[in-house]
mmCIF file of C-alpha atoms and ligand atoms in Angstrom:
data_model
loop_
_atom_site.group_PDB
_atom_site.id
_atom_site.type_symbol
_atom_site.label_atom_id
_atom_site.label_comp_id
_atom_site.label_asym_id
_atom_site.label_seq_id
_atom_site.Cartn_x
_atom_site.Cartn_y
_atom_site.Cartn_z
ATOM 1 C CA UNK F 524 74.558 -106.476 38.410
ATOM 2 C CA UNK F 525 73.003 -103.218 37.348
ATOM 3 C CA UNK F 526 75.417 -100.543 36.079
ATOM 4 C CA UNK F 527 74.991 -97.577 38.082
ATOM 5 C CA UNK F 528 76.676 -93.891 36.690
ATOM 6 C CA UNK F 529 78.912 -91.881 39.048
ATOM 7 C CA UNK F 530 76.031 -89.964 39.888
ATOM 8 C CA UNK F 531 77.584 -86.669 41.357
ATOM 9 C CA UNK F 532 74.251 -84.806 40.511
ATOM 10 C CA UNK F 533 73.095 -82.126 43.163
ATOM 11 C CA UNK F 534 69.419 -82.419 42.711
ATOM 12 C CA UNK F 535 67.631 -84.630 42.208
ATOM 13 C CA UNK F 536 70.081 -86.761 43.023
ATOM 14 C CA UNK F 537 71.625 -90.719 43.869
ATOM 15 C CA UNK F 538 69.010 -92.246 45.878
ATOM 16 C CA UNK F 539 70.482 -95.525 47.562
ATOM 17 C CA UNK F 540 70.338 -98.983 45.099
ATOM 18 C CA UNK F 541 68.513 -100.860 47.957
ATOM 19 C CA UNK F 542 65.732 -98.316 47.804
ATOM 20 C CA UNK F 543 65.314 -98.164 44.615
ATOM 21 C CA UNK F 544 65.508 -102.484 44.361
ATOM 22 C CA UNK F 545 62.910 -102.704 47.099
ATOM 23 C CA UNK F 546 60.519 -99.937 45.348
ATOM 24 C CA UNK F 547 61.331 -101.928 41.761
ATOM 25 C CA UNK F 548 60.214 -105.051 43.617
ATOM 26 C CA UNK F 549 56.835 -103.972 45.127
ATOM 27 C CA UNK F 550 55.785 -101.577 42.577
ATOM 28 C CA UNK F 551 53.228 -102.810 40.892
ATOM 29 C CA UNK F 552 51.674 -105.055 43.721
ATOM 30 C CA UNK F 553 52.171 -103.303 47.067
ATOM 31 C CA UNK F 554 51.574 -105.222 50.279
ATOM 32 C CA UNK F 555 49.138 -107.563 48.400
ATOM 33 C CA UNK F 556 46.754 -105.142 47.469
ATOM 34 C CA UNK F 557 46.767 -105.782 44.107
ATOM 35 C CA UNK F 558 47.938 -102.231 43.720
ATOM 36 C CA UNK F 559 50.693 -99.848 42.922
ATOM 37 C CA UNK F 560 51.457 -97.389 46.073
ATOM 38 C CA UNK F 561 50.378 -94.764 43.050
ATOM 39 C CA UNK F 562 46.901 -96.667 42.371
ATOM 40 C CA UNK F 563 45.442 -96.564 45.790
ATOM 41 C CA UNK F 564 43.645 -93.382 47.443
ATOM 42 C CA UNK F 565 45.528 -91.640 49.935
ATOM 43 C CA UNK F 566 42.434 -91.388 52.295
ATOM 44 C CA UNK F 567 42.832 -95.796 52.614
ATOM 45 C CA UNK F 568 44.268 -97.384 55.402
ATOM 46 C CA UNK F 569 46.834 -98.520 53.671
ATOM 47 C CA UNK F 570 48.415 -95.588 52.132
ATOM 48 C CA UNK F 571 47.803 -93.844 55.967
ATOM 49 C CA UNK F 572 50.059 -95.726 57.256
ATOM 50 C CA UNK F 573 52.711 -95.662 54.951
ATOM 51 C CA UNK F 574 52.409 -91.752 55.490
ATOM 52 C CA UNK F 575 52.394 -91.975 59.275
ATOM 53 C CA UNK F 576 55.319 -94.280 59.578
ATOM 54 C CA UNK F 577 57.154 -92.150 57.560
ATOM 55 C CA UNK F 578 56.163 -88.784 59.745
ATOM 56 C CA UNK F 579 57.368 -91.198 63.098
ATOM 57 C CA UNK F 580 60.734 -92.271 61.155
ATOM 58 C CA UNK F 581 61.808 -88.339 60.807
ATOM 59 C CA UNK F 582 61.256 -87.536 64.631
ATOM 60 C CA UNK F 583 62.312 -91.190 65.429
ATOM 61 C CA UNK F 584 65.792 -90.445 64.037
ATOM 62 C CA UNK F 585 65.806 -87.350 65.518
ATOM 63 C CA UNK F 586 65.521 -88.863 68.849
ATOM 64 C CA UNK F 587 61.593 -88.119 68.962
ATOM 65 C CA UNK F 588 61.663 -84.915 70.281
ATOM 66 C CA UNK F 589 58.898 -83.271 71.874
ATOM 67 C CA UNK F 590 56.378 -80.633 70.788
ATOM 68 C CA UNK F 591 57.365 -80.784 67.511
ATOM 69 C CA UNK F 592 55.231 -81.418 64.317
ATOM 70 C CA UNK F 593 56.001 -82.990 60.789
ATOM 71 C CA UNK F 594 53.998 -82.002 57.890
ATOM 72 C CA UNK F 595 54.570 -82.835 54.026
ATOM 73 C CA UNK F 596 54.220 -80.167 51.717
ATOM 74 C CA UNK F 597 54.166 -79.671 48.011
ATOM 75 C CA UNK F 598 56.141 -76.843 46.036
ATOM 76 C CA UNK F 599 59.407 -77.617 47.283
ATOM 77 C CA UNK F 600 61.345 -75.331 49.666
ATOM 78 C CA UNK F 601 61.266 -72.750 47.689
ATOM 79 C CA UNK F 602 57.363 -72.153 48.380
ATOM 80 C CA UNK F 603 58.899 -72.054 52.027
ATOM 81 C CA UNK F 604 60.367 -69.104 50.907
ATOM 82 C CA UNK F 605 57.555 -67.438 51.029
ATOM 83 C CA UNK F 606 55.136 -69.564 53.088
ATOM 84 C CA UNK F 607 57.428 -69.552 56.126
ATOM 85 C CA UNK F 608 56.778 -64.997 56.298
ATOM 86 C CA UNK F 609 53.195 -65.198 55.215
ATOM 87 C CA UNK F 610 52.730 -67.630 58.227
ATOM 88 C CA UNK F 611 55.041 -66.143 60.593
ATOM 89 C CA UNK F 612 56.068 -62.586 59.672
ATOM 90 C CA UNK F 613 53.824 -60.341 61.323
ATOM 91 C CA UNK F 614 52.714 -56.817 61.193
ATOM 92 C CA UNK F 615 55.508 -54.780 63.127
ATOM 93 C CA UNK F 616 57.614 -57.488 63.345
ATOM 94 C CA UNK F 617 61.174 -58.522 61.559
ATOM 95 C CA UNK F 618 62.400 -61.290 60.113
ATOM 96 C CA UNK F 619 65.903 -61.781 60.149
ATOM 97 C CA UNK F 620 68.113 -63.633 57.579
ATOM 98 C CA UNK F 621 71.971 -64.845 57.837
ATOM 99 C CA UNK F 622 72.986 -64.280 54.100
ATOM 100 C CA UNK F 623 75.139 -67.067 53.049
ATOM 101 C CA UNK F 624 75.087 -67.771 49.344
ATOM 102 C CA UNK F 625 72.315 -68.376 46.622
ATOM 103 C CA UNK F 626 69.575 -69.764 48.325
ATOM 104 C CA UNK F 627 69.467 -67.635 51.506
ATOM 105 C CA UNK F 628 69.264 -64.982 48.846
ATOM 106 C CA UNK F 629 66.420 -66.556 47.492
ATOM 107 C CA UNK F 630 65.037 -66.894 51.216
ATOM 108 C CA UNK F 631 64.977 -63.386 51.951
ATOM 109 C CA UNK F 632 63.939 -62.138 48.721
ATOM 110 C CA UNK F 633 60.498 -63.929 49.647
ATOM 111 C CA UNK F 634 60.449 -63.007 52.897
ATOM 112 C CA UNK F 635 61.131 -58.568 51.151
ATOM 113 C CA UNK F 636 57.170 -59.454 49.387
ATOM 114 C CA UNK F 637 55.467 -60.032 52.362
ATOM 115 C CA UNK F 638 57.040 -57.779 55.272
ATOM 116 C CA UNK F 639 59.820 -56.547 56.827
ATOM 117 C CA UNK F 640 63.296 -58.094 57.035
ATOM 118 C CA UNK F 641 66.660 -57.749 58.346
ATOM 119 C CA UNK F 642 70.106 -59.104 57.497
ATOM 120 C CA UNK F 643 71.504 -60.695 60.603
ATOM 121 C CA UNK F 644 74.985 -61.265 59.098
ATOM 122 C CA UNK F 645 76.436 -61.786 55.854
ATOM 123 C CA UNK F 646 79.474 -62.913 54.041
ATOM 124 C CA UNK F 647 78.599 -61.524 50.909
ATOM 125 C CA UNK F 648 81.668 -59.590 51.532
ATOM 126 C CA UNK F 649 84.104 -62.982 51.008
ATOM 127 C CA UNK F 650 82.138 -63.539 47.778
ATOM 128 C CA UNK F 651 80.291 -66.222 50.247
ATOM 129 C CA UNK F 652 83.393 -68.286 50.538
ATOM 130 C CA UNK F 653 83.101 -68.485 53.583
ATOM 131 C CA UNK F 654 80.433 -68.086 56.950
ATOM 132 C CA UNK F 655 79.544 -65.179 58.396
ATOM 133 C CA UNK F 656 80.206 -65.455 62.104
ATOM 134 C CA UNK F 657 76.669 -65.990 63.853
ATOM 135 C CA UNK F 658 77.774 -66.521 67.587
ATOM 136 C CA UNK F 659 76.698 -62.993 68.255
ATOM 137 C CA UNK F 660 74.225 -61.953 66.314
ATOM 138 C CA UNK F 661 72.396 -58.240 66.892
ATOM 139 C CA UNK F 662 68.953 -59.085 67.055
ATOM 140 C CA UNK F 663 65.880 -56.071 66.343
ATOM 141 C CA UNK F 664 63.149 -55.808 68.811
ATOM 142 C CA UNK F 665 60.198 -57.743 68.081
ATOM 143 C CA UNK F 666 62.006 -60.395 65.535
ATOM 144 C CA UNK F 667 59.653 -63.203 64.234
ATOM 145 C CA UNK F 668 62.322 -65.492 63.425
ATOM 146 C CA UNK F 669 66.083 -65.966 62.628
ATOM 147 C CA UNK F 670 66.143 -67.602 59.469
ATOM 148 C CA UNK F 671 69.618 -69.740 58.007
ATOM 149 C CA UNK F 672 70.744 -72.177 55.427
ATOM 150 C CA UNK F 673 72.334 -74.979 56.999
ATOM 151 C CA UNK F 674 74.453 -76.355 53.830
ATOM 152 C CA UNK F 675 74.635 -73.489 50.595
ATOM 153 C CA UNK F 676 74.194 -76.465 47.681
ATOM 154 C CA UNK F 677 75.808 -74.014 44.893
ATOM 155 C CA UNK F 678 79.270 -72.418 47.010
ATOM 156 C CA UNK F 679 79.312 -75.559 49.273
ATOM 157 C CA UNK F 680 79.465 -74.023 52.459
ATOM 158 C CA UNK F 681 78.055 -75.558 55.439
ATOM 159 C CA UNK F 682 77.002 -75.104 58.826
ATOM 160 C CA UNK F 683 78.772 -76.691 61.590
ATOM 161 C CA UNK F 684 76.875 -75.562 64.869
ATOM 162 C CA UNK F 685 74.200 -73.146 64.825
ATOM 163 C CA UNK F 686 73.638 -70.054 66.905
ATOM 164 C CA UNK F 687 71.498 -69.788 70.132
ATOM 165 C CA UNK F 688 69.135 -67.427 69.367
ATOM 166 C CA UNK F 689 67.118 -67.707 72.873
ATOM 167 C CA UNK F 690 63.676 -67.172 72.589
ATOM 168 C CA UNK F 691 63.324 -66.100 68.784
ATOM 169 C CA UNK F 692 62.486 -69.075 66.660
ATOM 170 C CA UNK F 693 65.561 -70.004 64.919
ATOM 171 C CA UNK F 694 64.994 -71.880 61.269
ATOM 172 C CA UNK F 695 66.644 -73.812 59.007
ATOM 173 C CA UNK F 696 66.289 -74.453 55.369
ATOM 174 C CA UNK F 697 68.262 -77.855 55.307
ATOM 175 C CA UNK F 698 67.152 -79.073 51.616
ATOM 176 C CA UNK F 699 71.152 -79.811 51.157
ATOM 177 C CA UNK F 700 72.061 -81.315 54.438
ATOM 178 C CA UNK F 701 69.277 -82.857 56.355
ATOM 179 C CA UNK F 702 70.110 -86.117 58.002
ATOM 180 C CA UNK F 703 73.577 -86.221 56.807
ATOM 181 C CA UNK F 704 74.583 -86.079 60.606
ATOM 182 C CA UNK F 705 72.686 -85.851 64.155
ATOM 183 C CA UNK F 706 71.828 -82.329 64.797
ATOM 184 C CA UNK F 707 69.522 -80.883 68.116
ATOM 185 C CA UNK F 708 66.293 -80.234 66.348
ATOM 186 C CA UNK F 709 65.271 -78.690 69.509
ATOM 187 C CA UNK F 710 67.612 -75.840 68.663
ATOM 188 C CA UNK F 711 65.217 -75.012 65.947
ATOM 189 C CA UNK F 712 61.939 -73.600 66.125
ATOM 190 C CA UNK F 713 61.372 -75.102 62.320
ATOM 191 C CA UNK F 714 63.152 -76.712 59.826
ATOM 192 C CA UNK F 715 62.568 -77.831 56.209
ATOM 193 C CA UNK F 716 63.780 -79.547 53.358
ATOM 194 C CA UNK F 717 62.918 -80.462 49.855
ATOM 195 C CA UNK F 718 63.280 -84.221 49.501
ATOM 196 C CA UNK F 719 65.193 -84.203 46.137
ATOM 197 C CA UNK F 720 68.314 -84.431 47.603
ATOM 198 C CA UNK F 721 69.312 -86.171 50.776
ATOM 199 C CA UNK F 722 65.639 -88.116 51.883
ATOM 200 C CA UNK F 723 64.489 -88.879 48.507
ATOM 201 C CA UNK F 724 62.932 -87.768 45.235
ATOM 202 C CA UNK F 725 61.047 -84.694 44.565
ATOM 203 C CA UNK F 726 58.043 -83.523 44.661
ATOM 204 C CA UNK F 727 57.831 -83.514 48.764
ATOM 205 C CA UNK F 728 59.151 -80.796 50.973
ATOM 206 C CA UNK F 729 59.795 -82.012 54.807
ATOM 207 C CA UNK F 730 58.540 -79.326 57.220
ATOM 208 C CA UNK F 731 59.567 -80.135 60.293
ATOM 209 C CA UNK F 732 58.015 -77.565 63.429
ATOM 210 C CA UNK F 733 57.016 -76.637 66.915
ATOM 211 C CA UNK F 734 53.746 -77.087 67.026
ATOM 212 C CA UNK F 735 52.913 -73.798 68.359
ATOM 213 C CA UNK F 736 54.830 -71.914 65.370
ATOM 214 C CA UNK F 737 52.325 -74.031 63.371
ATOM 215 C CA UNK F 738 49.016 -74.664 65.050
ATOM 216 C CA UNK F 739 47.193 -70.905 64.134
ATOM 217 C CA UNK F 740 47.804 -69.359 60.877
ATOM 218 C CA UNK F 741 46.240 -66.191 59.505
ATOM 219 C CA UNK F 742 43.047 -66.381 57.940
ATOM 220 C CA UNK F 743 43.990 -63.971 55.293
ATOM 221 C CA UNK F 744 45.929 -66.219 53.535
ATOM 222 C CA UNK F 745 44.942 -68.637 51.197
ATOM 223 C CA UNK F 746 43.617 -72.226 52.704
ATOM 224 C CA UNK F 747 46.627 -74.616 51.052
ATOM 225 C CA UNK F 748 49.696 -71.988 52.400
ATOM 226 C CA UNK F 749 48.870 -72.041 56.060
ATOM 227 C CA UNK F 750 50.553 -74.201 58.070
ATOM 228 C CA UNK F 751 47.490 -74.825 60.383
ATOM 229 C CA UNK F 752 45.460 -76.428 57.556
ATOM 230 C CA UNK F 753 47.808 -79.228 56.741
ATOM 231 C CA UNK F 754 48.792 -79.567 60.990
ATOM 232 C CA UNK F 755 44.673 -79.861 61.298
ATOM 233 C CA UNK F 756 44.403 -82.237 58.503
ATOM 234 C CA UNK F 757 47.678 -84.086 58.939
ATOM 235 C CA UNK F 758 49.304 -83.417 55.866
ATOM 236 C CA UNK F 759 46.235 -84.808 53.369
ATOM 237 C CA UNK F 760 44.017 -82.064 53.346
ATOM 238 C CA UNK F 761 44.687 -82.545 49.697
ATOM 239 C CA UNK F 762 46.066 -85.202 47.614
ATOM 240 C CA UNK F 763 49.801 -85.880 49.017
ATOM 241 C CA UNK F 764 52.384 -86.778 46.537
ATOM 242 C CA UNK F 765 51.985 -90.294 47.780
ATOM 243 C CA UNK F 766 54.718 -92.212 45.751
ATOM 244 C CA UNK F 767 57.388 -89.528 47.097
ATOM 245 C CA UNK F 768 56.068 -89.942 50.663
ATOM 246 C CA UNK F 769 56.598 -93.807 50.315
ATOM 247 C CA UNK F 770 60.084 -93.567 48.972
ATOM 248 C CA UNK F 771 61.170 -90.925 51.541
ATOM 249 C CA UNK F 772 59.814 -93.356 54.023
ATOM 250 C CA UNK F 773 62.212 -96.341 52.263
ATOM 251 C CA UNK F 774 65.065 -93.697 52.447
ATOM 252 C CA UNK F 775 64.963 -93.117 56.232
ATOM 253 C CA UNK F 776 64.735 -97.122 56.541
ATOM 254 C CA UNK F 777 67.728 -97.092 55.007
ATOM 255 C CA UNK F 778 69.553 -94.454 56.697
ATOM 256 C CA UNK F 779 68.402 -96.640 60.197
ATOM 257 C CA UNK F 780 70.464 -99.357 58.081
ATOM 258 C CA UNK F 781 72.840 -97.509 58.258
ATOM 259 C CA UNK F 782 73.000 -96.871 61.793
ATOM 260 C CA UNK F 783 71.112 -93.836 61.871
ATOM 261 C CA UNK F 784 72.569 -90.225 61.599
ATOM 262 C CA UNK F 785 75.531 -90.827 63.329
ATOM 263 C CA UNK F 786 76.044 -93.975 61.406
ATOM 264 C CA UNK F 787 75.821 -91.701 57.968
ATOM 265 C CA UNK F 788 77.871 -89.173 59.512
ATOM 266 C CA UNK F 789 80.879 -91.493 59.714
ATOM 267 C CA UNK F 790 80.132 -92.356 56.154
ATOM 268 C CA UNK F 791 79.611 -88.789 55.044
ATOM 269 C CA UNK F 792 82.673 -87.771 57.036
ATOM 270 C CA UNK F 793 84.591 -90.774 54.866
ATOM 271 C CA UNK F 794 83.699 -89.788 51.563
ATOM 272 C CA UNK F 795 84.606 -85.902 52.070
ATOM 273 C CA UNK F 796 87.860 -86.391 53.683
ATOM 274 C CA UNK F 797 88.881 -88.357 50.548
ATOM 275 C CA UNK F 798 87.441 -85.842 48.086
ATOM 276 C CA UNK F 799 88.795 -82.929 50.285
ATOM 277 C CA UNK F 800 92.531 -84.725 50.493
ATOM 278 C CA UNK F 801 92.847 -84.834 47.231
ATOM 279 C CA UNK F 802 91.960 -81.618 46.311
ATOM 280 C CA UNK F 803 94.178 -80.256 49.382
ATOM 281 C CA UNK F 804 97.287 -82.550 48.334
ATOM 282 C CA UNK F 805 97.223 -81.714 44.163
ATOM 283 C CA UNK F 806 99.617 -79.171 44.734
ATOM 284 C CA UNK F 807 97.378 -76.275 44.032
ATOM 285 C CA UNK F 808 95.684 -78.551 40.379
ATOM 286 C CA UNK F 809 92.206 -78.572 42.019
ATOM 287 C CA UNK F 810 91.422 -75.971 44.285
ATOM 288 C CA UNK F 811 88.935 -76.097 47.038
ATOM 289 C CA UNK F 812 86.575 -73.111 46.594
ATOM 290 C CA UNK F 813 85.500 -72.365 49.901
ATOM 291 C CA UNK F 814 87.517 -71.724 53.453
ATOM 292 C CA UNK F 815 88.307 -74.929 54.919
ATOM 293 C CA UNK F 816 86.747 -74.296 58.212
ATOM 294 C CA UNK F 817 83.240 -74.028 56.565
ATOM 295 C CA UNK F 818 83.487 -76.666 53.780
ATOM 296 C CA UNK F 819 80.390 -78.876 53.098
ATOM 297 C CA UNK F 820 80.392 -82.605 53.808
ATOM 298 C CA UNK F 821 77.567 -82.419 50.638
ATOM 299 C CA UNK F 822 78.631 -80.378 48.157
ATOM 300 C CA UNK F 823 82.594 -80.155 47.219
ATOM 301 C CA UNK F 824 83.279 -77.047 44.991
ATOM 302 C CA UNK F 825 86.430 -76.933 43.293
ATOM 303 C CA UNK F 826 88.268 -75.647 40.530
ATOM 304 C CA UNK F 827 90.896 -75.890 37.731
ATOM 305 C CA UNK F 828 93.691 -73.204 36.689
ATOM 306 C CA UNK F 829 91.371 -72.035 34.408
ATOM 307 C CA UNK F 830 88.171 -72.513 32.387
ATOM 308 C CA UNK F 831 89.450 -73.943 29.693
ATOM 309 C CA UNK F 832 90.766 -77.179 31.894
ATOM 310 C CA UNK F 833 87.486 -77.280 33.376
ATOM 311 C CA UNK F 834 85.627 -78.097 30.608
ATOM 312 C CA UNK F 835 88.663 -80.930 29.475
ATOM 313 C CA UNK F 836 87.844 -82.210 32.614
ATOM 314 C CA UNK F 837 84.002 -82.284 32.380
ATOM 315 C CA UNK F 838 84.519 -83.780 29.267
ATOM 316 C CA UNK F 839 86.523 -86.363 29.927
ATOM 317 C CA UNK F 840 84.904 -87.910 33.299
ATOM 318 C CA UNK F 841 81.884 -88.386 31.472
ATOM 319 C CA UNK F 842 83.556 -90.408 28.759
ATOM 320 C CA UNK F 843 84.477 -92.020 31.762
ATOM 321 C CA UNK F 844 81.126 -92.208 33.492
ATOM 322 C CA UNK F 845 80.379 -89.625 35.750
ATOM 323 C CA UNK F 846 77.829 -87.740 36.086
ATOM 324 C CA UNK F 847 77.066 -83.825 37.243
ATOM 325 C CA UNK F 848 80.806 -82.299 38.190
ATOM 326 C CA UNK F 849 79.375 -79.545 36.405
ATOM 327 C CA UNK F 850 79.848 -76.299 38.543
ATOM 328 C CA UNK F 851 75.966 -74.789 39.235
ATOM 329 C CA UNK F 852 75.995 -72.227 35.712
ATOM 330 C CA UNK F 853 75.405 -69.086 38.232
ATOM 331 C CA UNK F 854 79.260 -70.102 39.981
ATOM 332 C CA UNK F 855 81.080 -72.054 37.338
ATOM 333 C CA UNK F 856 83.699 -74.143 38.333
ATOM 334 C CA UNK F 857 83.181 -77.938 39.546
ATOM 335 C CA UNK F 858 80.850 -79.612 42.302
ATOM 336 C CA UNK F 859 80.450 -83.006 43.167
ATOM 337 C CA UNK F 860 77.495 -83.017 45.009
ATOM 338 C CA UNK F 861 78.210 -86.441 47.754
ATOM 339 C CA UNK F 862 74.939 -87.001 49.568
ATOM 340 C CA UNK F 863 74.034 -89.671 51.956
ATOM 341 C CA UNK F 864 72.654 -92.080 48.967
ATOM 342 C CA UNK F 865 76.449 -91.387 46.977
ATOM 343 C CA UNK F 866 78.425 -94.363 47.681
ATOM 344 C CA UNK F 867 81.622 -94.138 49.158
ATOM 345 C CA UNK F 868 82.979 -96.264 45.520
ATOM 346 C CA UNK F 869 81.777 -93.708 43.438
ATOM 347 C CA UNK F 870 83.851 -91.139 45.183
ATOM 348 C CA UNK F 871 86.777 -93.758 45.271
ATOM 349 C CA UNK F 872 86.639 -93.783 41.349
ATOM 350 C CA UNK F 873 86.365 -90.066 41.254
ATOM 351 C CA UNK F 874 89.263 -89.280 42.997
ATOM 352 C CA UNK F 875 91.325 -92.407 41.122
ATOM 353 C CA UNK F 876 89.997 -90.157 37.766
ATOM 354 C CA UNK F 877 91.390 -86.496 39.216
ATOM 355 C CA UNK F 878 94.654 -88.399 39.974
ATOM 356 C CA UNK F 879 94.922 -89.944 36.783
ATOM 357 C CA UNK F 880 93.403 -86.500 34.997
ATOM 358 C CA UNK F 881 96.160 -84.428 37.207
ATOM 359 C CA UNK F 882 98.953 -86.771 35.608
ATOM 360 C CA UNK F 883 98.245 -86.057 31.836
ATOM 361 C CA UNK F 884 97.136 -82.658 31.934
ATOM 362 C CA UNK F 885 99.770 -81.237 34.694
HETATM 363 C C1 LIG M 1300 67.643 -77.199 46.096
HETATM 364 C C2 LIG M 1300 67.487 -76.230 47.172
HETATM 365 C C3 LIG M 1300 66.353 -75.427 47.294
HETATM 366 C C4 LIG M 1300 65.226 -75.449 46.279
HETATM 367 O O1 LIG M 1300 64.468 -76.569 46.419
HETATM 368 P P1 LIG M 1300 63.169 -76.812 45.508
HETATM 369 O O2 LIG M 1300 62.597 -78.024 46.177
HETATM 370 O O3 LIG M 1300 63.635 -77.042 44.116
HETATM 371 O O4 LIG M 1300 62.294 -75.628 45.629
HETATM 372 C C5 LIG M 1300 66.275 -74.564 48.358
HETATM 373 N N1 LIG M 1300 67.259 -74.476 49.274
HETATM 374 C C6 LIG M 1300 68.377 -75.227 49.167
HETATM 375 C C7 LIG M 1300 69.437 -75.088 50.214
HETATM 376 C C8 LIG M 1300 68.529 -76.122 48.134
HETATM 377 O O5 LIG M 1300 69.631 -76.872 48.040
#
């Protein structure tokens, strides 16, 4: 058996064993060709289709909805930052942005270089504890989109529905929390992801669109950061990160192992409830940073009485092999980050550790 850390890390992050067996096992002669995946030119037949099965897997397990258009993009999401207004944000329009934590901040201070924005809603106010309420949100004339982050990686908030925003485009960055449950992508006029934590290692971001928000980009911008040039050239105008494509690909096999998104939900929901419980029933020990109601199946902030204990504790579960309970350096604290790919025995043997850490240092 291989030994496998605790791996709580919140990007890049666990990837499932399976995956990485199956990769191990063809890597250096895949499909008979004599070839690694990372050998063979992305223009061959062979690499095509590993990249087109991989585009039909995403919609596939989103129920293949219609209209929509999957491209794979370089620079992570945080060139969607700023790709997303240079493609969408027009003169005399707004773009509108739910404020949420660190990376919607991120989001819209993109969006401030290239035109106008608004704030739709914010919780800045509860130190982003908690979600703004978006079931009504006041809307300018002429908005180009509504954008939100669907799962905040670094507080550990997360969406749990998503507000109707009629017929402005409403979009998601989901880098934290794509496929960790079903979810209507035809609530969403675009959504994307960087692959690094829940679909599979980095160096691919998932862009996931209507094809109309996609299809005619403006010429003024350069070639590789309109969306119409990699729609037009399916997503190998230029060299793709191929061996990221082909493990994202494995990933989403695995997830339909798993019984697809609602299959991983059940999991997901598993794994957090235990985490969550034990926080909730340490008679104030650990402390759940953010408001129950918007608490992140992904990412579970907590904290200790006080800094001091933290750092025991970091100490002390990686003596005992865990990995990443490190609190992002910008929030402090603790986060186990518990992504699809976590299994549900590594959260088992974190939650036997806070126990047993609770009883000698309480
Ligand atoms: C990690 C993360 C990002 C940044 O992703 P990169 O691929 O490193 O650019 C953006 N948004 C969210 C919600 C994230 O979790």
């Amino acid at each position: 058996m291989t030994k496998r850390a605790y791996n709580f890390n919140a990007g890049p992050a666990a990837l499932p064993l399976e995956v990485l067996e199956r990769a191990q096992a063809e890597f250096v002669d895949f499909r008979n060709t004599g070839m690694s995946i990372m050998e063979m030119s992305h223009r061959g037949a062979v690499y095509e289709s590993v990249h087109n099965e991989a585009q039909e897997r995403l919609l596939s397990l989103l129920g293949n909805p219609k209209g929509y258009k999957v491209l794979f993009l370089q620079g992570g999401a945080s060139t969607q930052f700023a790709m997303l207004p240079m493609n969408l944000l027009k003169e005399g329009q707004t773009a509108s942005y739910v404020m949420t934590g660190s990376w919607a901040k991120k989001a819209l201070s993109e969006a401030k270089l290239i035109g106008e924005t608004q704030v739709a809603a914010s919780s800045e106010a509860d130190k982003y504890m908690k979600l703004p309420d978006v079931s009504n949100l006041s809307l300018l004339d002429r908005t180009a989109y509504v954008h939100l982050t669907s799962n905040e990686t670094i507080e550990g908030t997360q969406f749990k529905s998503f507000p109707d925003t009629g017929s402005v485009p409403l979009i998601a960055d989901m880098s934290s929390d794509i496929f960790c449950k079903p979810f209507d992508l035809n609530q969403f006029g675009m959504i994307y992801a960087g692959a690094q934590k829940n679909l599979g290692p980095s160096g691919i971001t998932v862009v996931i669109a209507r094809e109309e928000l996609v299809s005619e980009s403006p010429k003024t911008i350069p070639t590789m950061l309109r969306y119409s040039t990699h729609v037009d050239n399916n997503s190998l105008y230029n060299t793709p990160p191929s061996f990221s494509v082909y493990m994202v690909n494995e990933v989403l096999k695995w997830i339909e192992e798993q019984g697809g998104l609602a299959g991983i939900e059940q999991k997901n929901m598993k794994k957090a409830e235990l985490l969550y419980n034990t926080i909730d029933s340490s008679g104030d020990f650990y402390r759940g940073c953010v408001d129950p109601a918007d608490r992140s199946l992904m990412n579970v902030t907590f904290r200790l009485a006080n800094e001091d204990l933290e750092k025991q504790f970091i100490k002390a579960s990686e003596q005992e092999g865990f990995v990443g309970l490190k609190g992002h350096r910008s929030v402090g604290g603790l986060r186990a980050s518990i992504y699809n790919a976590a299994p549900y025995e590594s959260v088992k043997a974190l939650t036997d550790f806070m126990s047993h850490f609770q009883k000698t240092n309480g």
